[in-house]
Amino acid sequence: MQWYNPKALVSTEWVENNINNPNVRIIEVDYDPSNYYLGHIPNASLIDWKKDMNDPLVRDIVNKKQFEELMGKLGITNETTVVLYGDFNNWFAAFAFWVFKYYGHDDVRLMNGGRKKWIEEDRPLTKDIPVFKQTIYTAKEPNEHIRAYLDYVKSSLNYVGIDKILIDVRSPKEFTGEILAPPEYPNEGGQRGGHIPKAINIPWSLVVNEDGTFKSYEEIKQLYEKHGVKEDKEIIVYCRIGERASFTWFVLTQLLGYKNVKVYDGSWSEWGNIVKLPIEK
């Protein structure tokens, strides 16, 4: 069966064929922006996840005005087809995808397999930095339906297992509290290890193949249904800082078509640091 939103996911071949398409803007989104300067897809711009997707002072994603300014700087209009890809298996590209949808951008896509797959296929790379004409971009009001905050998650705990599902998408060792952070990158985690009470652990990595591309629709749907994750419930996903949760949000909403999924982007870095919040190991 085809993905719920087949436009949301494009192949490396599709991207290479659209490198010079004026209606397409290719964006690399990295946790480590130095990767971009080592070589990137021709005509691809850079979004630095920490600097560009997050407010410099408030623990929050960029606000509407900041997002509009970023889009204008990148030469993106409301009609532009935006293709996102990046390091760490597209974790941060998926976070950016979620932010684009939060502010109502219509046509945004993820490149299947990310930066790693592009390089492994020996597709063209450049160190040239593209410059695009500044645009005026008008974002929509934030779509709070796809986001959950601390108080909402706390108030939802009484309903988890009834009409809500809380999914921790981190690794099993993070879920049990054995480790506070994945080994791939530095610790930004909580003071305590463990997970939010009543959460179930479905690691993000279970939906991808060795090359970083997504498994089939049938495999992914079966995985979530095996854990009781179905469309008739509200689903809240979290990880440590929101990036892997956004990856799973992409899978559930864009690939499977689940309508009621929220990212708790405060995630464990918030929950695991607040005094007196309940933790399970």
mmCIF file of C-alpha atoms in Angstrom:
data_model
loop_
_atom_site.group_PDB
_atom_site.id
_atom_site.type_symbol
_atom_site.label_atom_id
_atom_site.label_comp_id
_atom_site.label_asym_id
_atom_site.label_seq_id
_atom_site.Cartn_x
_atom_site.Cartn_y
_atom_site.Cartn_z
ATOM 1 C CA MET A 1 0.000 0.000 0.000
ATOM 2 C CA GLN A 2 1.135 3.530 -0.754
ATOM 3 C CA TRP A 3 1.913 6.076 1.956
ATOM 4 C CA TYR A 4 -0.966 8.193 3.218
ATOM 5 C CA ASN A 5 0.765 11.320 1.870
ATOM 6 C CA PRO A 6 3.031 10.087 -0.948
ATOM 7 C CA LYS A 7 4.261 13.625 -1.648
ATOM 8 C CA ALA A 8 5.763 13.900 1.851
ATOM 9 C CA LEU A 9 8.611 11.508 1.044
ATOM 10 C CA VAL A 10 10.876 11.812 -1.987
ATOM 11 C CA SER A 11 13.760 9.672 -3.176
ATOM 12 C CA THR A 12 17.369 10.745 -3.648
ATOM 13 C CA GLU A 13 16.785 10.253 -7.389
ATOM 14 C CA TRP A 14 13.832 12.672 -7.333
ATOM 15 C CA VAL A 15 15.960 15.262 -5.537
ATOM 16 C CA GLU A 16 18.844 14.934 -8.004
ATOM 17 C CA ASN A 17 16.385 15.422 -10.879
ATOM 18 C CA ASN A 18 15.050 18.613 -9.239
ATOM 19 C CA ILE A 19 18.299 20.275 -8.139
ATOM 20 C CA ASN A 20 17.794 23.110 -10.625
ATOM 21 C CA ASN A 21 14.002 23.323 -10.381
ATOM 22 C CA PRO A 22 13.245 26.973 -9.462
ATOM 23 C CA ASN A 23 10.061 25.922 -7.672
ATOM 24 C CA VAL A 24 11.955 23.554 -5.355
ATOM 25 C CA ARG A 25 14.150 24.618 -2.440
ATOM 26 C CA ILE A 26 16.433 21.919 -0.998
ATOM 27 C CA ILE A 27 17.435 22.432 2.632
ATOM 28 C CA GLU A 28 19.981 20.494 4.676
ATOM 29 C CA VAL A 29 19.111 20.467 8.390
ATOM 30 C CA ASP A 30 21.958 19.365 10.638
ATOM 31 C CA TYR A 31 22.621 18.934 14.317
ATOM 32 C CA ASP A 32 26.278 19.428 13.373
ATOM 33 C CA PRO A 33 26.281 22.178 10.709
ATOM 34 C CA SER A 34 29.948 21.570 9.891
ATOM 35 C CA ASN A 35 28.765 18.568 7.840
ATOM 36 C CA TYR A 36 27.136 20.952 5.361
ATOM 37 C CA TYR A 37 30.417 22.755 4.719
ATOM 38 C CA LEU A 38 32.210 19.469 4.011
ATOM 39 C CA GLY A 39 29.920 18.990 1.027
ATOM 40 C CA HIS A 40 26.180 19.144 0.372
ATOM 41 C CA ILE A 41 23.611 18.643 -2.372
ATOM 42 C CA PRO A 42 24.093 21.286 -5.097
ATOM 43 C CA ASN A 43 21.761 24.267 -4.595
ATOM 44 C CA ALA A 44 20.956 23.133 -1.035
ATOM 45 C CA SER A 45 20.833 25.765 1.706
ATOM 46 C CA LEU A 46 21.573 25.118 5.372
ATOM 47 C CA ILE A 47 19.307 25.260 8.406
ATOM 48 C CA ASP A 48 21.325 25.030 11.600
ATOM 49 C CA TRP A 49 18.942 23.147 13.887
ATOM 50 C CA LYS A 50 20.042 24.843 17.104
ATOM 51 C CA LYS A 51 20.444 28.362 15.773
ATOM 52 C CA ASP A 52 17.684 28.572 13.160
ATOM 53 C CA MET A 53 14.898 26.358 14.507
ATOM 54 C CA ASN A 54 15.051 27.466 18.139
ATOM 55 C CA ASP A 55 14.575 30.794 19.863
ATOM 56 C CA PRO A 56 17.947 32.182 21.035
ATOM 57 C CA LEU A 57 16.632 33.091 24.510
ATOM 58 C CA VAL A 58 13.424 31.187 25.260
ATOM 59 C CA ARG A 59 13.377 27.374 25.499
ATOM 60 C CA ASP A 60 11.090 27.170 22.488
ATOM 61 C CA ILE A 61 11.045 26.765 18.746
ATOM 62 C CA VAL A 62 11.233 29.909 16.627
ATOM 63 C CA ASN A 63 8.136 32.092 16.798
ATOM 64 C CA LYS A 64 6.006 33.007 13.782
ATOM 65 C CA LYS A 65 7.945 36.178 12.951
ATOM 66 C CA GLN A 66 11.316 34.408 13.281
ATOM 67 C CA PHE A 67 10.088 31.595 11.013
ATOM 68 C CA GLU A 68 8.909 34.108 8.408
ATOM 69 C CA GLU A 69 12.292 35.854 8.477
ATOM 70 C CA LEU A 70 14.120 32.538 8.063
ATOM 71 C CA MET A 71 11.945 31.585 5.080
ATOM 72 C CA GLY A 72 12.536 34.984 3.480
ATOM 73 C CA LYS A 73 16.293 34.675 3.940
ATOM 74 C CA LEU A 74 16.234 31.242 2.281
ATOM 75 C CA GLY A 75 14.241 32.537 -0.690
ATOM 76 C CA ILE A 76 11.192 30.437 0.145
ATOM 77 C CA THR A 77 7.668 31.561 -0.744
ATOM 78 C CA ASN A 78 4.380 30.085 0.448
ATOM 79 C CA GLU A 79 4.177 28.183 -2.858
ATOM 80 C CA THR A 80 7.714 26.726 -2.769
ATOM 81 C CA THR A 81 8.175 22.955 -2.614
ATOM 82 C CA VAL A 82 10.627 22.503 0.274
ATOM 83 C CA VAL A 83 12.710 19.314 0.501
ATOM 84 C CA LEU A 84 14.467 18.630 3.802
ATOM 85 C CA TYR A 85 17.296 16.199 4.519
ATOM 86 C CA GLY A 86 20.125 15.974 7.003
ATOM 87 C CA ASP A 87 22.434 14.113 9.326
ATOM 88 C CA PHE A 88 21.504 11.658 12.095
ATOM 89 C CA ASN A 89 19.035 9.721 9.947
ATOM 90 C CA ASN A 90 16.968 12.835 9.220
ATOM 91 C CA TRP A 91 16.135 13.378 12.927
ATOM 92 C CA PHE A 92 16.585 17.129 12.715
ATOM 93 C CA ALA A 93 15.191 17.352 9.187
ATOM 94 C CA ALA A 94 12.037 15.702 10.552
ATOM 95 C CA PHE A 95 11.979 18.249 13.395
ATOM 96 C CA ALA A 96 12.155 21.031 10.801
ATOM 97 C CA PHE A 97 9.376 19.299 8.819
ATOM 98 C CA TRP A 98 7.211 19.416 11.956
ATOM 99 C CA VAL A 99 7.998 23.120 12.454
ATOM 100 C CA PHE A 100 7.099 23.831 8.806
ATOM 101 C CA LYS A 101 3.751 22.119 9.363
ATOM 102 C CA TYR A 102 3.296 23.918 12.697
ATOM 103 C CA TYR A 103 3.395 27.177 10.730
ATOM 104 C CA GLY A 104 1.240 25.829 7.918
ATOM 105 C CA HIS A 105 3.619 25.387 4.980
ATOM 106 C CA ASP A 106 1.711 23.351 2.429
ATOM 107 C CA ASP A 107 4.327 21.518 0.359
ATOM 108 C CA VAL A 108 7.219 20.243 2.470
ATOM 109 C CA ARG A 109 8.909 16.881 1.913
ATOM 110 C CA LEU A 110 11.574 14.664 3.458
ATOM 111 C CA MET A 111 14.319 13.005 1.403
ATOM 112 C CA ASN A 112 14.237 9.286 2.179
ATOM 113 C CA GLY A 113 17.538 8.120 3.681
ATOM 114 C CA GLY A 114 18.914 11.598 4.327
ATOM 115 C CA ARG A 115 22.465 12.842 3.881
ATOM 116 C CA LYS A 116 23.993 9.403 4.520
ATOM 117 C CA LYS A 117 22.134 7.726 1.654
ATOM 118 C CA TRP A 118 22.934 10.540 -0.783
ATOM 119 C CA ILE A 119 26.650 10.186 -0.052
ATOM 120 C CA GLU A 120 26.586 6.370 -0.132
ATOM 121 C CA GLU A 121 25.036 6.514 -3.615
ATOM 122 C CA ASP A 122 27.898 8.754 -4.757
ATOM 123 C CA ARG A 123 25.542 11.500 -5.865
ATOM 124 C CA PRO A 124 26.937 14.996 -6.534
ATOM 125 C CA LEU A 125 28.229 17.151 -3.681
ATOM 126 C CA THR A 126 29.435 20.732 -3.641
ATOM 127 C CA LYS A 127 30.934 23.238 -1.217
ATOM 128 C CA ASP A 128 29.381 26.181 -3.057
ATOM 129 C CA ILE A 129 26.882 28.158 -0.961
ATOM 130 C CA PRO A 130 23.812 29.123 -3.015
ATOM 131 C CA VAL A 131 22.342 32.616 -2.754
ATOM 132 C CA PHE A 132 18.648 33.162 -3.440
ATOM 133 C CA LYS A 133 16.650 36.331 -3.799
ATOM 134 C CA GLN A 134 15.014 37.445 -0.539
ATOM 135 C CA THR A 135 11.293 36.753 -0.395
ATOM 136 C CA ILE A 136 8.368 37.875 1.734
ATOM 137 C CA TYR A 137 6.858 34.879 3.504
ATOM 138 C CA THR A 138 3.606 34.849 5.475
ATOM 139 C CA ALA A 139 3.255 31.964 7.938
ATOM 140 C CA LYS A 140 -0.078 30.735 9.225
ATOM 141 C CA GLU A 141 -0.954 30.845 12.895
ATOM 142 C CA PRO A 142 0.665 27.974 14.875
ATOM 143 C CA ASN A 143 -1.155 24.650 14.599
ATOM 144 C CA GLU A 144 -1.295 23.761 18.295
ATOM 145 C CA HIS A 145 -3.155 20.551 17.432
ATOM 146 C CA ILE A 146 0.200 18.932 16.598
ATOM 147 C CA ARG A 147 2.025 20.069 19.741
ATOM 148 C CA ALA A 148 1.796 19.114 23.437
ATOM 149 C CA TYR A 149 3.135 21.079 26.399
ATOM 150 C CA LEU A 150 4.145 19.932 29.883
ATOM 151 C CA ASP A 151 0.833 20.726 31.607
ATOM 152 C CA TYR A 152 -1.119 18.972 28.875
ATOM 153 C CA VAL A 153 1.018 15.833 29.176
ATOM 154 C CA LYS A 154 0.641 15.869 32.988
ATOM 155 C CA SER A 155 -3.139 16.201 32.711
ATOM 156 C CA SER A 156 -3.248 13.425 30.106
ATOM 157 C CA LEU A 157 -1.661 10.762 32.320
ATOM 158 C CA ASN A 158 -5.024 9.785 33.818
ATOM 159 C CA TYR A 159 -6.301 8.986 30.323
ATOM 160 C CA VAL A 160 -3.281 7.133 28.944
ATOM 161 C CA GLY A 161 -4.390 3.615 28.107
ATOM 162 C CA ILE A 162 -8.020 4.700 27.761
ATOM 163 C CA ASP A 163 -8.267 7.231 24.933
ATOM 164 C CA LYS A 164 -4.652 8.435 24.833
ATOM 165 C CA ILE A 165 -1.331 6.756 24.063
ATOM 166 C CA LEU A 166 2.036 8.092 25.206
ATOM 167 C CA ILE A 167 4.996 6.861 23.156
ATOM 168 C CA ASP A 168 8.618 7.203 24.215
ATOM 169 C CA VAL A 169 10.601 6.836 20.984
ATOM 170 C CA ARG A 170 14.061 6.746 22.600
ATOM 171 C CA SER A 171 16.268 3.666 22.799
ATOM 172 C CA PRO A 172 15.360 0.924 25.317
ATOM 173 C CA LYS A 173 18.332 1.862 27.546
ATOM 174 C CA GLU A 174 17.156 5.472 27.717
ATOM 175 C CA PHE A 175 13.617 4.301 28.445
ATOM 176 C CA THR A 176 14.725 2.171 31.401
ATOM 177 C CA GLY A 177 17.040 4.889 32.704
ATOM 178 C CA GLU A 178 20.230 2.899 32.167
ATOM 179 C CA ILE A 179 21.619 5.805 30.140
ATOM 180 C CA LEU A 180 20.599 9.478 29.963
ATOM 181 C CA ALA A 181 21.507 10.096 26.333
ATOM 182 C CA PRO A 182 22.197 8.190 23.122
ATOM 183 C CA PRO A 183 25.901 7.704 22.404
ATOM 184 C CA GLU A 184 25.675 9.463 19.033
ATOM 185 C CA TYR A 185 25.838 12.987 20.394
ATOM 186 C CA PRO A 186 26.522 14.979 23.591
ATOM 187 C CA ASN A 187 24.286 14.858 26.641
ATOM 188 C CA GLU A 188 21.469 17.392 26.784
ATOM 189 C CA GLY A 189 19.337 15.132 28.907
ATOM 190 C CA GLY A 190 17.624 15.051 32.266
ATOM 191 C CA GLN A 191 18.962 14.891 35.784
ATOM 192 C CA ARG A 192 17.173 11.563 36.193
ATOM 193 C CA GLY A 193 16.879 8.569 33.907
ATOM 194 C CA GLY A 194 13.695 6.683 33.142
ATOM 195 C CA HIS A 195 10.459 7.522 31.379
ATOM 196 C CA ILE A 196 7.130 9.281 31.858
ATOM 197 C CA PRO A 197 4.640 7.036 33.708
ATOM 198 C CA LYS A 198 2.407 4.899 31.455
ATOM 199 C CA ALA A 199 4.553 5.561 28.366
ATOM 200 C CA ILE A 200 5.250 2.675 26.012
ATOM 201 C CA ASN A 201 8.614 2.332 24.299
ATOM 202 C CA ILE A 202 8.592 2.115 20.499
ATOM 203 C CA PRO A 203 12.056 3.271 19.380
ATOM 204 C CA TRP A 204 12.112 5.445 16.266
ATOM 205 C CA SER A 205 14.737 3.137 14.740
ATOM 206 C CA LEU A 206 12.323 0.223 14.327
ATOM 207 C CA VAL A 207 10.768 1.821 11.240
ATOM 208 C CA VAL A 208 13.964 2.219 9.188
ATOM 209 C CA ASN A 209 16.134 -0.073 7.101
ATOM 210 C CA GLU A 210 19.924 -0.360 7.304
ATOM 211 C CA ASP A 211 20.361 2.398 4.719
ATOM 212 C CA GLY A 212 18.159 4.794 6.686
ATOM 213 C CA THR A 213 15.155 4.560 4.369
ATOM 214 C CA PHE A 214 11.722 3.734 5.741
ATOM 215 C CA LYS A 215 10.404 0.192 5.881
ATOM 216 C CA SER A 216 7.217 -0.650 3.989
ATOM 217 C CA TYR A 217 3.777 0.685 4.894
ATOM 218 C CA GLU A 218 2.668 -2.801 5.970
ATOM 219 C CA GLU A 219 5.704 -3.348 8.230
ATOM 220 C CA ILE A 220 5.335 0.032 9.913
ATOM 221 C CA LYS A 221 1.571 -0.219 10.425
ATOM 222 C CA GLN A 222 1.951 -3.725 11.863
ATOM 223 C CA LEU A 223 4.628 -2.497 14.287
ATOM 224 C CA TYR A 224 2.402 0.194 15.785
ATOM 225 C CA GLU A 225 -0.764 -1.887 15.801
ATOM 226 C CA LYS A 226 1.136 -4.635 17.647
ATOM 227 C CA HIS A 227 1.627 -2.090 20.453
ATOM 228 C CA GLY A 228 -2.018 -1.025 20.371
ATOM 229 C CA VAL A 229 -1.303 2.258 18.575
ATOM 230 C CA LYS A 230 -4.360 2.884 16.407
ATOM 231 C CA GLU A 231 -6.018 5.869 14.769
ATOM 232 C CA ASP A 232 -8.946 6.102 17.187
ATOM 233 C CA LYS A 233 -6.753 7.347 20.052
ATOM 234 C CA GLU A 234 -4.855 10.573 20.636
ATOM 235 C CA ILE A 235 -1.125 9.897 20.455
ATOM 236 C CA ILE A 236 1.574 11.924 22.205
ATOM 237 C CA VAL A 237 5.196 11.233 21.214
ATOM 238 C CA TYR A 238 8.345 12.345 23.010
ATOM 239 C CA CYS A 239 12.079 11.661 23.110
ATOM 240 C CA ARG A 240 14.776 13.809 24.706
ATOM 241 C CA ILE A 241 14.773 17.145 22.883
ATOM 242 C CA GLY A 242 12.003 16.599 20.325
ATOM 243 C CA GLU A 243 13.897 15.565 17.208
ATOM 244 C CA ARG A 244 13.285 11.788 17.299
ATOM 245 C CA ALA A 245 9.706 12.412 18.418
ATOM 246 C CA SER A 246 9.226 14.559 15.290
ATOM 247 C CA PHE A 247 10.605 11.673 13.210
ATOM 248 C CA THR A 248 7.950 9.346 14.656
ATOM 249 C CA TRP A 249 5.301 12.076 14.253
ATOM 250 C CA PHE A 250 6.229 12.194 10.546
ATOM 251 C CA VAL A 251 5.826 8.420 10.279
ATOM 252 C CA LEU A 252 2.450 8.338 12.019
ATOM 253 C CA THR A 253 0.902 11.386 10.321
ATOM 254 C CA GLN A 254 2.461 11.475 6.852
ATOM 255 C CA LEU A 255 3.127 7.809 6.135
ATOM 256 C CA LEU A 256 0.294 6.092 8.043
ATOM 257 C CA GLY A 257 -2.231 8.920 8.057
ATOM 258 C CA TYR A 258 -2.992 9.105 11.780
ATOM 259 C CA LYS A 259 -4.905 12.323 12.401
ATOM 260 C CA ASN A 260 -4.419 13.028 16.113
ATOM 261 C CA VAL A 261 -0.697 12.962 16.945
ATOM 262 C CA LYS A 262 1.130 15.547 19.071
ATOM 263 C CA VAL A 263 4.852 16.099 19.649
ATOM 264 C CA TYR A 264 5.801 16.829 23.248
ATOM 265 C CA ASP A 265 8.966 18.670 22.248
ATOM 266 C CA GLY A 266 9.874 19.551 25.829
ATOM 267 C CA SER A 267 10.421 15.793 26.068
ATOM 268 C CA TRP A 268 12.771 14.181 28.596
ATOM 269 C CA SER A 269 15.093 17.191 28.837
ATOM 270 C CA GLU A 270 12.128 18.996 30.423
ATOM 271 C CA TRP A 271 10.327 16.187 32.254
ATOM 272 C CA GLY A 272 13.497 14.634 33.669
ATOM 273 C CA ASN A 273 14.644 17.930 35.173
ATOM 274 C CA ILE A 274 11.533 19.199 36.943
ATOM 275 C CA VAL A 275 11.319 18.706 40.702
ATOM 276 C CA LYS A 276 8.670 16.237 41.919
ATOM 277 C CA LEU A 277 7.495 15.054 38.500
ATOM 278 C CA PRO A 278 6.863 11.284 38.580
ATOM 279 C CA ILE A 279 9.338 9.022 36.803
ATOM 280 C CA GLU A 280 9.241 5.307 36.065
ATOM 281 C CA LYS A 281 12.217 3.078 35.380
#
